mmCIF file with all atom_site columns, C-alpha atoms in Angstrom:
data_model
loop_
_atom_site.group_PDB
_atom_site.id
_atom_site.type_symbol
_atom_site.label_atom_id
_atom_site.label_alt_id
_atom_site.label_comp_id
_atom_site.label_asym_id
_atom_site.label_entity_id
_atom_site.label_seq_id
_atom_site.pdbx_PDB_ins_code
_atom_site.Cartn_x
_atom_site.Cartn_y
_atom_site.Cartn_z
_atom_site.occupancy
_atom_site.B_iso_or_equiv
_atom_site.pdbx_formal_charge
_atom_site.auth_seq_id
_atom_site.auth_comp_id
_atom_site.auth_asym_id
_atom_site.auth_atom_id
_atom_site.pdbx_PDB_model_num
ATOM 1   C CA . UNK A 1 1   ? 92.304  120.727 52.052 1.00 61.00 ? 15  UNK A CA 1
ATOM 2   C CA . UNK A 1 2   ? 95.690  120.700 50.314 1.00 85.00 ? 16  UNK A CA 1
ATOM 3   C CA . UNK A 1 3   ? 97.496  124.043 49.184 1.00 95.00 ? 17  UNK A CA 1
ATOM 4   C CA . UNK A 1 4   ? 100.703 123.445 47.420 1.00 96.00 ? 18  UNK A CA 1
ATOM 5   C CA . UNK A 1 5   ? 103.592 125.748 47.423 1.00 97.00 ? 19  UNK A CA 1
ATOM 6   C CA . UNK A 1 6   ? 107.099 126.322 46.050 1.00 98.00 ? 20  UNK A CA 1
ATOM 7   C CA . UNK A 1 7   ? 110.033 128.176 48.001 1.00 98.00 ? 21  UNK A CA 1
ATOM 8   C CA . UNK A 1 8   ? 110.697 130.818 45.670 1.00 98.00 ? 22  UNK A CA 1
ATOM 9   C CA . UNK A 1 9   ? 108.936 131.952 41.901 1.00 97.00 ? 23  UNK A CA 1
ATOM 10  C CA . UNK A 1 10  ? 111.878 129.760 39.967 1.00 97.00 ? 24  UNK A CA 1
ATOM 11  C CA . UNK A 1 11  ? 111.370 126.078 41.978 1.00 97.00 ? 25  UNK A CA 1
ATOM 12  C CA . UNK A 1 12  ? 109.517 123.235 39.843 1.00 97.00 ? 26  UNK A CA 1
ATOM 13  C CA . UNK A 1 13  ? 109.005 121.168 43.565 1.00 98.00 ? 27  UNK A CA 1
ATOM 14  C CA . UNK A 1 14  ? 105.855 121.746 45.660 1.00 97.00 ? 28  UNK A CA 1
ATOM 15  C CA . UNK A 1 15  ? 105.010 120.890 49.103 1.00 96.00 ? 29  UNK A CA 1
ATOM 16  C CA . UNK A 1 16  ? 101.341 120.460 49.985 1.00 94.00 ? 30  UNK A CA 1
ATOM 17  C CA . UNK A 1 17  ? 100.111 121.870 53.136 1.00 95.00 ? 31  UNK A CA 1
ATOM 18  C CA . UNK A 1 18  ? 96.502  121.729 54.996 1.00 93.00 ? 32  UNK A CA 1
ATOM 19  C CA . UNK A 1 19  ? 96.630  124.958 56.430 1.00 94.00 ? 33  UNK A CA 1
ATOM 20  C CA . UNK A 1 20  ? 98.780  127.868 55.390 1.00 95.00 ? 34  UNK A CA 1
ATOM 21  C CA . UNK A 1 21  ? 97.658  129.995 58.412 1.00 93.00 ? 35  UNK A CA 1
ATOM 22  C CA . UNK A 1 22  ? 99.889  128.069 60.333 1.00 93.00 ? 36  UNK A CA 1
ATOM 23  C CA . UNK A 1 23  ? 103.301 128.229 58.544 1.00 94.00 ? 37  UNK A CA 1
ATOM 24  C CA . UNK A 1 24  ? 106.086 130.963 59.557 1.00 91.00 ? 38  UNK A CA 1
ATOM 25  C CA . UNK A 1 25  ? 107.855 132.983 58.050 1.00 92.00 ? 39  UNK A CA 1
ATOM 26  C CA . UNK A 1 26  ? 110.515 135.357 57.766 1.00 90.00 ? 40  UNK A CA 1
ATOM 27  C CA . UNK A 1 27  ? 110.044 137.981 54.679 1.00 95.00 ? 41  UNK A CA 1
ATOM 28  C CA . UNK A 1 28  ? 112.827 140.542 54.548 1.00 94.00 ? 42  UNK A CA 1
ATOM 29  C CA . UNK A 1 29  ? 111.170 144.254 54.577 1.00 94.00 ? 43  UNK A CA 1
ATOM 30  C CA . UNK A 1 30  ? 111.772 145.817 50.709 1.00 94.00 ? 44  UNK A CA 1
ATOM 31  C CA . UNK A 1 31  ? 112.320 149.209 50.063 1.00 93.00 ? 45  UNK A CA 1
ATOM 32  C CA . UNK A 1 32  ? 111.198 148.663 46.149 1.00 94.00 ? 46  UNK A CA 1
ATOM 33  C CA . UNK A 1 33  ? 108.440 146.872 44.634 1.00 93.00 ? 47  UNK A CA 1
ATOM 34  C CA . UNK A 1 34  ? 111.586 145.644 42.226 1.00 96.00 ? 48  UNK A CA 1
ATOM 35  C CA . UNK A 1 35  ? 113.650 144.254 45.272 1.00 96.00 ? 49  UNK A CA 1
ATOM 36  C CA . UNK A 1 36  ? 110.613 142.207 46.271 1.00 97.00 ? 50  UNK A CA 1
ATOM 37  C CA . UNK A 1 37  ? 110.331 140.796 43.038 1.00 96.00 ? 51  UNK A CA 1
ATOM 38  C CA . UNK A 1 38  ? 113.993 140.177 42.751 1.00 97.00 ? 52  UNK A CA 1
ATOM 39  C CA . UNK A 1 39  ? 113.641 138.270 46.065 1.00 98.00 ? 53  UNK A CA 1
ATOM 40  C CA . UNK A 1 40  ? 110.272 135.854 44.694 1.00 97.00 ? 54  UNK A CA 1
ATOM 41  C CA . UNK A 1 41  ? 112.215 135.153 42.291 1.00 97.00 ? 55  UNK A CA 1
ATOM 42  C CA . UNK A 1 42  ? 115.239 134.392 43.542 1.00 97.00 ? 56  UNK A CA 1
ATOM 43  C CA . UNK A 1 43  ? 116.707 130.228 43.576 1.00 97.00 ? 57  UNK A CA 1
ATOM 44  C CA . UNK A 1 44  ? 117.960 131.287 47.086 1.00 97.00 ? 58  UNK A CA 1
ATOM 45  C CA . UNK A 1 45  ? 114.528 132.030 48.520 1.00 98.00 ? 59  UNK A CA 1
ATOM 46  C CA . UNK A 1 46  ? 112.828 129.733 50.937 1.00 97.00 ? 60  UNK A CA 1
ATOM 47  C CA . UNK A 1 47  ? 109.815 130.762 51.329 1.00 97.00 ? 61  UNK A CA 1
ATOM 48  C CA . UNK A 1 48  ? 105.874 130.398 50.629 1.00 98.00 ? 62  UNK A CA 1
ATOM 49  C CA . UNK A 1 49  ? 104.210 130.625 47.070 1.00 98.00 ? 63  UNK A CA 1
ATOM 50  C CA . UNK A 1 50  ? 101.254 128.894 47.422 1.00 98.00 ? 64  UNK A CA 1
ATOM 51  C CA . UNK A 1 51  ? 98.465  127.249 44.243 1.00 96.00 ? 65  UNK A CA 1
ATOM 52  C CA . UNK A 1 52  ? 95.412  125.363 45.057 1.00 97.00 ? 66  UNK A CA 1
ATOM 53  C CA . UNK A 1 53  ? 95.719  123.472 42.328 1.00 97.00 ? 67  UNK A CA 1
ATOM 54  C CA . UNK A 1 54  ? 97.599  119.900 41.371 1.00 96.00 ? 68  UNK A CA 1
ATOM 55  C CA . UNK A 1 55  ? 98.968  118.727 38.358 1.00 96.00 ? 69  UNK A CA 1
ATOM 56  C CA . UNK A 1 56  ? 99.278  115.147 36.681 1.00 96.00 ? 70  UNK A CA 1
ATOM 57  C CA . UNK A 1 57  ? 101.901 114.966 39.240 1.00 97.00 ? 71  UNK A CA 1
ATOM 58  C CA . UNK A 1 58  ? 101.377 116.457 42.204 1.00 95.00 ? 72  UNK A CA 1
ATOM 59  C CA . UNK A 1 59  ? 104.600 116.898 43.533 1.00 96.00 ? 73  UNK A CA 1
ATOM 60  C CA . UNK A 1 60  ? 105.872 119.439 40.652 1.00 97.00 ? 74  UNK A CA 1
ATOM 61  C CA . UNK A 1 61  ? 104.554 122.686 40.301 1.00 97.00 ? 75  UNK A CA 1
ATOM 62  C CA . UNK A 1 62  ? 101.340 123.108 37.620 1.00 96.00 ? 76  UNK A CA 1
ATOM 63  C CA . UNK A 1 63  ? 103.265 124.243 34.117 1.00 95.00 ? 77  UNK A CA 1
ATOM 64  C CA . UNK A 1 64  ? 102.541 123.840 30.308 1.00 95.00 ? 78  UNK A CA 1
ATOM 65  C CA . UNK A 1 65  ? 104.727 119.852 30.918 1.00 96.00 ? 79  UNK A CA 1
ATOM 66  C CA . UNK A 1 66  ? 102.416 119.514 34.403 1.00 97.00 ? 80  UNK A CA 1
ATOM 67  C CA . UNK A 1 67  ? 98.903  120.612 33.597 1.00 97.00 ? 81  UNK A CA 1
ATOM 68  C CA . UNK A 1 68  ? 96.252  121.022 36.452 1.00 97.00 ? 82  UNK A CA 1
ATOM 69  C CA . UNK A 1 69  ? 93.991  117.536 36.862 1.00 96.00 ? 83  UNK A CA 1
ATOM 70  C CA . UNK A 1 70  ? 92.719  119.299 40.067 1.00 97.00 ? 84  UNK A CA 1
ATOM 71  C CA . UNK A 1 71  ? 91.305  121.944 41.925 1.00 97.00 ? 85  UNK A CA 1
ATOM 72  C CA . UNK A 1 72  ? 91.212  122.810 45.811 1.00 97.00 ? 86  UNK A CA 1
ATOM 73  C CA . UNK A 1 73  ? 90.292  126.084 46.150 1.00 97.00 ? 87  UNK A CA 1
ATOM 74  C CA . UNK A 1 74  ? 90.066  129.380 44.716 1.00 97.00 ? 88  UNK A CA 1
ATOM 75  C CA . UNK A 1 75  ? 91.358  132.335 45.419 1.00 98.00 ? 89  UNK A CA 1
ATOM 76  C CA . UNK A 1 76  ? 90.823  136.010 44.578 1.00 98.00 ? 90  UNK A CA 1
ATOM 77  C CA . UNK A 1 77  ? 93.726  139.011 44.406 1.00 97.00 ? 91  UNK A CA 1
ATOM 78  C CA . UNK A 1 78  ? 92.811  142.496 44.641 1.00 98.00 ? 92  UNK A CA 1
ATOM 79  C CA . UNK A 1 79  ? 95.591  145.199 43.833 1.00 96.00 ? 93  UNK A CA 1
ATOM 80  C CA . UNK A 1 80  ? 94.053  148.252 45.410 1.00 96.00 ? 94  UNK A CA 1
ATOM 81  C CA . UNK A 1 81  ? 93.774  149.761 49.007 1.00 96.00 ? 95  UNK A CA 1
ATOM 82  C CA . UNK A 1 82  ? 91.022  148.667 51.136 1.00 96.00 ? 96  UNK A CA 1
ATOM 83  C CA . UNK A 1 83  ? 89.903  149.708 54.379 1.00 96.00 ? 97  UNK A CA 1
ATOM 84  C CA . UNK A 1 84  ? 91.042  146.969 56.816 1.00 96.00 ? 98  UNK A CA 1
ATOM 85  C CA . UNK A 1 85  ? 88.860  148.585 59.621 1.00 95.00 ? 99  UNK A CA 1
ATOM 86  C CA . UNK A 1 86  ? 85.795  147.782 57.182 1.00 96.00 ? 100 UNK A CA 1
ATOM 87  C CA . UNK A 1 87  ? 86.827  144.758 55.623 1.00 96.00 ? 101 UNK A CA 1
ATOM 88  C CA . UNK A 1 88  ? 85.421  141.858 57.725 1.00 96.00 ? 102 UNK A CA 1
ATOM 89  C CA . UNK A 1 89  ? 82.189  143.617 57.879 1.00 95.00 ? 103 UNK A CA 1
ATOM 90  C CA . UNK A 1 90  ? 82.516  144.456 53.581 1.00 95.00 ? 104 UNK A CA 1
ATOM 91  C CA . UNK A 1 91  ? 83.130  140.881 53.065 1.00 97.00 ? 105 UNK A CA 1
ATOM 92  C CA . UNK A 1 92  ? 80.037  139.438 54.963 1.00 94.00 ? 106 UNK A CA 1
ATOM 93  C CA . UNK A 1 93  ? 78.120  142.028 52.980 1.00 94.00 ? 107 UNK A CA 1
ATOM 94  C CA . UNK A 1 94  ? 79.511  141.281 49.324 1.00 94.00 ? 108 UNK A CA 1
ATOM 95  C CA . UNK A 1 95  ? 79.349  137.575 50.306 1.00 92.00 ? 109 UNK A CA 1
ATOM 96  C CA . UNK A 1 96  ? 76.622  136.504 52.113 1.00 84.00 ? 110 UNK A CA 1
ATOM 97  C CA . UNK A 1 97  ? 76.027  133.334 50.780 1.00 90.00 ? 111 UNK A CA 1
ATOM 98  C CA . UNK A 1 98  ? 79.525  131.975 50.307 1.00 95.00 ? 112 UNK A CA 1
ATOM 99  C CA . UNK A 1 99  ? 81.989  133.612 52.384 1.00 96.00 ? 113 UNK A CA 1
ATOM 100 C CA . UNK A 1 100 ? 85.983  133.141 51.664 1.00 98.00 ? 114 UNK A CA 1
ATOM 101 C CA . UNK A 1 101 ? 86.935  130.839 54.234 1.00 97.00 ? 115 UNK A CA 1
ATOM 102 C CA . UNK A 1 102 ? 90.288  132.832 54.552 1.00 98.00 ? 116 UNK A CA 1
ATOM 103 C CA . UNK A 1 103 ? 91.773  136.792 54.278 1.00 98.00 ? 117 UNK A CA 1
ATOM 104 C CA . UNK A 1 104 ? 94.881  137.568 53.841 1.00 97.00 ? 118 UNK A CA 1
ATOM 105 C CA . UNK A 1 105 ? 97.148  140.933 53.606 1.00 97.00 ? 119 UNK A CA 1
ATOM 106 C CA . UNK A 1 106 ? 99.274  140.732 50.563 1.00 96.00 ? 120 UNK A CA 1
ATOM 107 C CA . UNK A 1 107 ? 102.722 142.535 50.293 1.00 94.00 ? 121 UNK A CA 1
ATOM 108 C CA . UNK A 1 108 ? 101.598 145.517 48.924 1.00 93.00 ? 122 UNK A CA 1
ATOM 109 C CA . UNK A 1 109 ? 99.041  146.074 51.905 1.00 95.00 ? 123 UNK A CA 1
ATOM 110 C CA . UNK A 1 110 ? 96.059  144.859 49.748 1.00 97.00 ? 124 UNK A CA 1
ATOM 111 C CA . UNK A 1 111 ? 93.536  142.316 50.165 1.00 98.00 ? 125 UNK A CA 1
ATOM 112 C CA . UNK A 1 112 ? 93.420  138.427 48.943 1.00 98.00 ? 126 UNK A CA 1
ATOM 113 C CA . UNK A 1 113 ? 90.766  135.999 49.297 1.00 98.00 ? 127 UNK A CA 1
ATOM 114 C CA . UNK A 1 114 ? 90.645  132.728 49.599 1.00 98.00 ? 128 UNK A CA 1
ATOM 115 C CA . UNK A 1 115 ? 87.691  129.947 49.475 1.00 97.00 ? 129 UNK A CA 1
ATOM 116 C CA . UNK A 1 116 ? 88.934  126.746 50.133 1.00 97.00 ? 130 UNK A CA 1
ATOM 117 C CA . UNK A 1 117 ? 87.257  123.395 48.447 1.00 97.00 ? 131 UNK A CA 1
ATOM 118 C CA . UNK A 1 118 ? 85.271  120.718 51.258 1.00 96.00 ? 132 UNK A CA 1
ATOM 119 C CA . UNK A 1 119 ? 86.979  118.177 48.939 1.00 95.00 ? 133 UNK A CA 1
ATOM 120 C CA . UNK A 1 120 ? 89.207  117.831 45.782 1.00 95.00 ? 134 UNK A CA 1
ATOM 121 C CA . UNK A 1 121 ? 87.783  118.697 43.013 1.00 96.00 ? 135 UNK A CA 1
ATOM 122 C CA . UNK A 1 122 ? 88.877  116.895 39.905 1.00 97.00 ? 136 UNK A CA 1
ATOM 123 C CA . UNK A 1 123 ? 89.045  118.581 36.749 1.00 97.00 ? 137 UNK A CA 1
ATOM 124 C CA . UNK A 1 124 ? 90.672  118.150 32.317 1.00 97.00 ? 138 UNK A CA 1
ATOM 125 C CA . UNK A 1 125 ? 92.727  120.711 31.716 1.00 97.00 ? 139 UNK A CA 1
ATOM 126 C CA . UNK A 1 126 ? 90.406  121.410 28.893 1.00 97.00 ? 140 UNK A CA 1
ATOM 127 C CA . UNK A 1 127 ? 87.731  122.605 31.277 1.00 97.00 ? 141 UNK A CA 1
ATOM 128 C CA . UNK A 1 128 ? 89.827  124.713 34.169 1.00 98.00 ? 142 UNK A CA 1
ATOM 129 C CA . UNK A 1 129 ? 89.377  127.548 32.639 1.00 97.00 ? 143 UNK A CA 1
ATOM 130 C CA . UNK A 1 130 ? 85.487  127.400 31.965 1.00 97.00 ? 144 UNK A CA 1
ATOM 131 C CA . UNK A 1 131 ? 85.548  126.052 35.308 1.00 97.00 ? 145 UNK A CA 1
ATOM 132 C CA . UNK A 1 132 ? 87.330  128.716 37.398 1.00 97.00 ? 146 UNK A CA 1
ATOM 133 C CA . UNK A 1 133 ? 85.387  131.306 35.843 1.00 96.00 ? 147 UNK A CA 1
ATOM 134 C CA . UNK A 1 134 ? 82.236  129.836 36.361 1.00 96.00 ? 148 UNK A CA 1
ATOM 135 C CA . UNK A 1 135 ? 82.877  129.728 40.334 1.00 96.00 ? 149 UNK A CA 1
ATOM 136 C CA . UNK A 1 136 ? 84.608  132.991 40.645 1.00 96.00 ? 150 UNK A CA 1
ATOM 137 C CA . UNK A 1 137 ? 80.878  134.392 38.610 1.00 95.00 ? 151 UNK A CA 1
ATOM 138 C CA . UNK A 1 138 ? 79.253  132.421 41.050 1.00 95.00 ? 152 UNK A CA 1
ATOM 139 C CA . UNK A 1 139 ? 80.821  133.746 43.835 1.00 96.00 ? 153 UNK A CA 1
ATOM 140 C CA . UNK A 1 140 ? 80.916  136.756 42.862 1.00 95.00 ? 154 UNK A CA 1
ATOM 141 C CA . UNK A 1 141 ? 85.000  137.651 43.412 1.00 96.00 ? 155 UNK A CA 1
ATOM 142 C CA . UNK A 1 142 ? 85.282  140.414 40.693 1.00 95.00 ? 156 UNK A CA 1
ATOM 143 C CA . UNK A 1 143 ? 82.642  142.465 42.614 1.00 94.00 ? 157 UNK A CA 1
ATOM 144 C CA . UNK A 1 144 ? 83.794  141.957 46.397 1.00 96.00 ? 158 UNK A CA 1
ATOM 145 C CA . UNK A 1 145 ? 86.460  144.641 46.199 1.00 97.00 ? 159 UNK A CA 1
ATOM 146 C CA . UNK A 1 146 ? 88.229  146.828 43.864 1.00 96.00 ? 160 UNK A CA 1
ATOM 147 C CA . UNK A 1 147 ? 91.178  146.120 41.801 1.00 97.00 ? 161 UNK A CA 1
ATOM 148 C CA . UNK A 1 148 ? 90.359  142.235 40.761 1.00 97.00 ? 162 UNK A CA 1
ATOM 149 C CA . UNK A 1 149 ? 93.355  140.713 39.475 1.00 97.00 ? 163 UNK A CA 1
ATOM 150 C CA . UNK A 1 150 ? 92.370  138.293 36.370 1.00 96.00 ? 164 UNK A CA 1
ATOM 151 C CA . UNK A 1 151 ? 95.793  136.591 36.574 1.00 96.00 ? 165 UNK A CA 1
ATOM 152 C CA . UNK A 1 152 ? 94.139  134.874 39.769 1.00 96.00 ? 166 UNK A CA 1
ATOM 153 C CA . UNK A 1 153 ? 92.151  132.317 37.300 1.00 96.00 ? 167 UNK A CA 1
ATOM 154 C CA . UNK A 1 154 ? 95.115  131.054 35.895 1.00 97.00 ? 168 UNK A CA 1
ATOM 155 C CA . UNK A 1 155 ? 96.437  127.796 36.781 1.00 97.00 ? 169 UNK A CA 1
ATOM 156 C CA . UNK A 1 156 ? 99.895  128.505 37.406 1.00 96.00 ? 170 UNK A CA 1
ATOM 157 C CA . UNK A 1 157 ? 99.591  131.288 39.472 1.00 97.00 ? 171 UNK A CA 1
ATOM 158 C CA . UNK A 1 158 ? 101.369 131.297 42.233 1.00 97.00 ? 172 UNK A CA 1
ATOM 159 C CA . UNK A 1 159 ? 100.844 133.955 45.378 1.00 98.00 ? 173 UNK A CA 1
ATOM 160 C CA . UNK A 1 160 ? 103.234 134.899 47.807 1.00 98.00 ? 174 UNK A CA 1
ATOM 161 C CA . UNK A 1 161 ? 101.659 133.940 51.218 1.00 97.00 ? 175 UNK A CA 1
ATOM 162 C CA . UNK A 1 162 ? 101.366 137.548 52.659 1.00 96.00 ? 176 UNK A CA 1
ATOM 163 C CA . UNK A 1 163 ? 100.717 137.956 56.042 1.00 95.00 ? 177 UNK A CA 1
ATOM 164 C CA . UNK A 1 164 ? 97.619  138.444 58.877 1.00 95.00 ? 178 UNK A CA 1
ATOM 165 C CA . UNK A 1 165 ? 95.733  135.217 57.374 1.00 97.00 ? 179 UNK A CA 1
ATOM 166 C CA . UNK A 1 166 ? 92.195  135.495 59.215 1.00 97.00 ? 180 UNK A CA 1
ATOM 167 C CA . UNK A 1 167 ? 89.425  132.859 59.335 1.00 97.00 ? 181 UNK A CA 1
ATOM 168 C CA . UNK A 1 168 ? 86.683  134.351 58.092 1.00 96.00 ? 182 UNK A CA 1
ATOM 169 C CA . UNK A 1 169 ? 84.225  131.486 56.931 1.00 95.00 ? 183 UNK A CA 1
ATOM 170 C CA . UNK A 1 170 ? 83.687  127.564 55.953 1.00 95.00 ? 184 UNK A CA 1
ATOM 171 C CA . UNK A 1 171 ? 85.117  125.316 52.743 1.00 96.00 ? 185 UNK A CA 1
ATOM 172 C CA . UNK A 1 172 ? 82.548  125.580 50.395 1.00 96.00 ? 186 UNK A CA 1
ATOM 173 C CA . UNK A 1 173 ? 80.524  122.962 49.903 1.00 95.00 ? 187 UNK A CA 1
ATOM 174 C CA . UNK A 1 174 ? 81.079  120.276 47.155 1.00 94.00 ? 188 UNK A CA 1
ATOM 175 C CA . UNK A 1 175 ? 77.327  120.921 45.844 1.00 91.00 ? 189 UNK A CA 1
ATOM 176 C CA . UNK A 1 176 ? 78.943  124.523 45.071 1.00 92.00 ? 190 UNK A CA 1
ATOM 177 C CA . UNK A 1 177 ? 81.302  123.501 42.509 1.00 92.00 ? 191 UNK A CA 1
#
């Protein structure tokens, strides 16, 4: 598995990285939602934005010059509150045949998902989008929890790499997607 990441919302390069669970970090504590953003974006930030998917050239971050060729993963935002007591047990409910092989806490205390790929997953730029929506149906990510965000699809998203990241099931399969 290979997640990609920049150091801050304005850098072009990307490091790839097997397993995000594993990187540390040191996030500052924000007293706005503005500072935060301020900080992502900010060309003195070195920290974790992470994509699961590569462009024509890998080692630049996916953009209208470096479109997406392929896929690793998927992952799902949710901006509402959730009940992390009940979470584990409302994800292996909502999910039961496919279960997001990571959870994370975001910055604002809510809930991301994450299903990593067993393999790469090559794709035309023409067909990411069909693609990615197709899956996420599949799998059912609008329904798991409140507060779907649809920016999640796109393929220059980038998320911040939040915090508590929890196993909480396999790679799917490559007969999946």
């Amino acid at each position: 598995m290979k997640y990609r990441y920049i150091k801050n919302l304005r850098e072009k390069k990307t490091t790839k990285a097997a397993d995000l669970s594993k990187i540390e970090t040191d996030k500052p504590k924000f007293k706005t939602k503005a500072l935060y953003r301020e900080w992502c974006a900010d060309t003195k930030t070195d920290h974790v934005f992470f994509n699961m998917c590569e462009g024509d050239n890998p080692s630049v971050r996916i953009s209208n010059e470096n479109l997406v060729n392929a896929v690793h993963g998927i992952v799902a935002d949710y901006d509402a509150p959730v009940d992390w007591g009940a979470v584990d047990r409302l994800i292996q409910a909502q999910c039961k045949e496919f279960t997001p092989t990571w959870r994370t806490r975001t910055q604002s205390g809510y809930i991301r998902l994450v299903w990593e790929f067993e393999g790469k997953m090559p794709i035309s730029p023409d067909m990411y989008d069909a693609f990615i929506k197709r899956i996420a149906n599949h799998l059912g990510v609008e329904r798991i929890f409140a507060g779907f965000d649809s920016s999640s699809f796109k393929a220059g998203q980038y998320f911040e790499i939040g915090e508590d990241w929890t196993r909480t099931g396999e790679p799917l399969p490559k007969a999946v997607y």
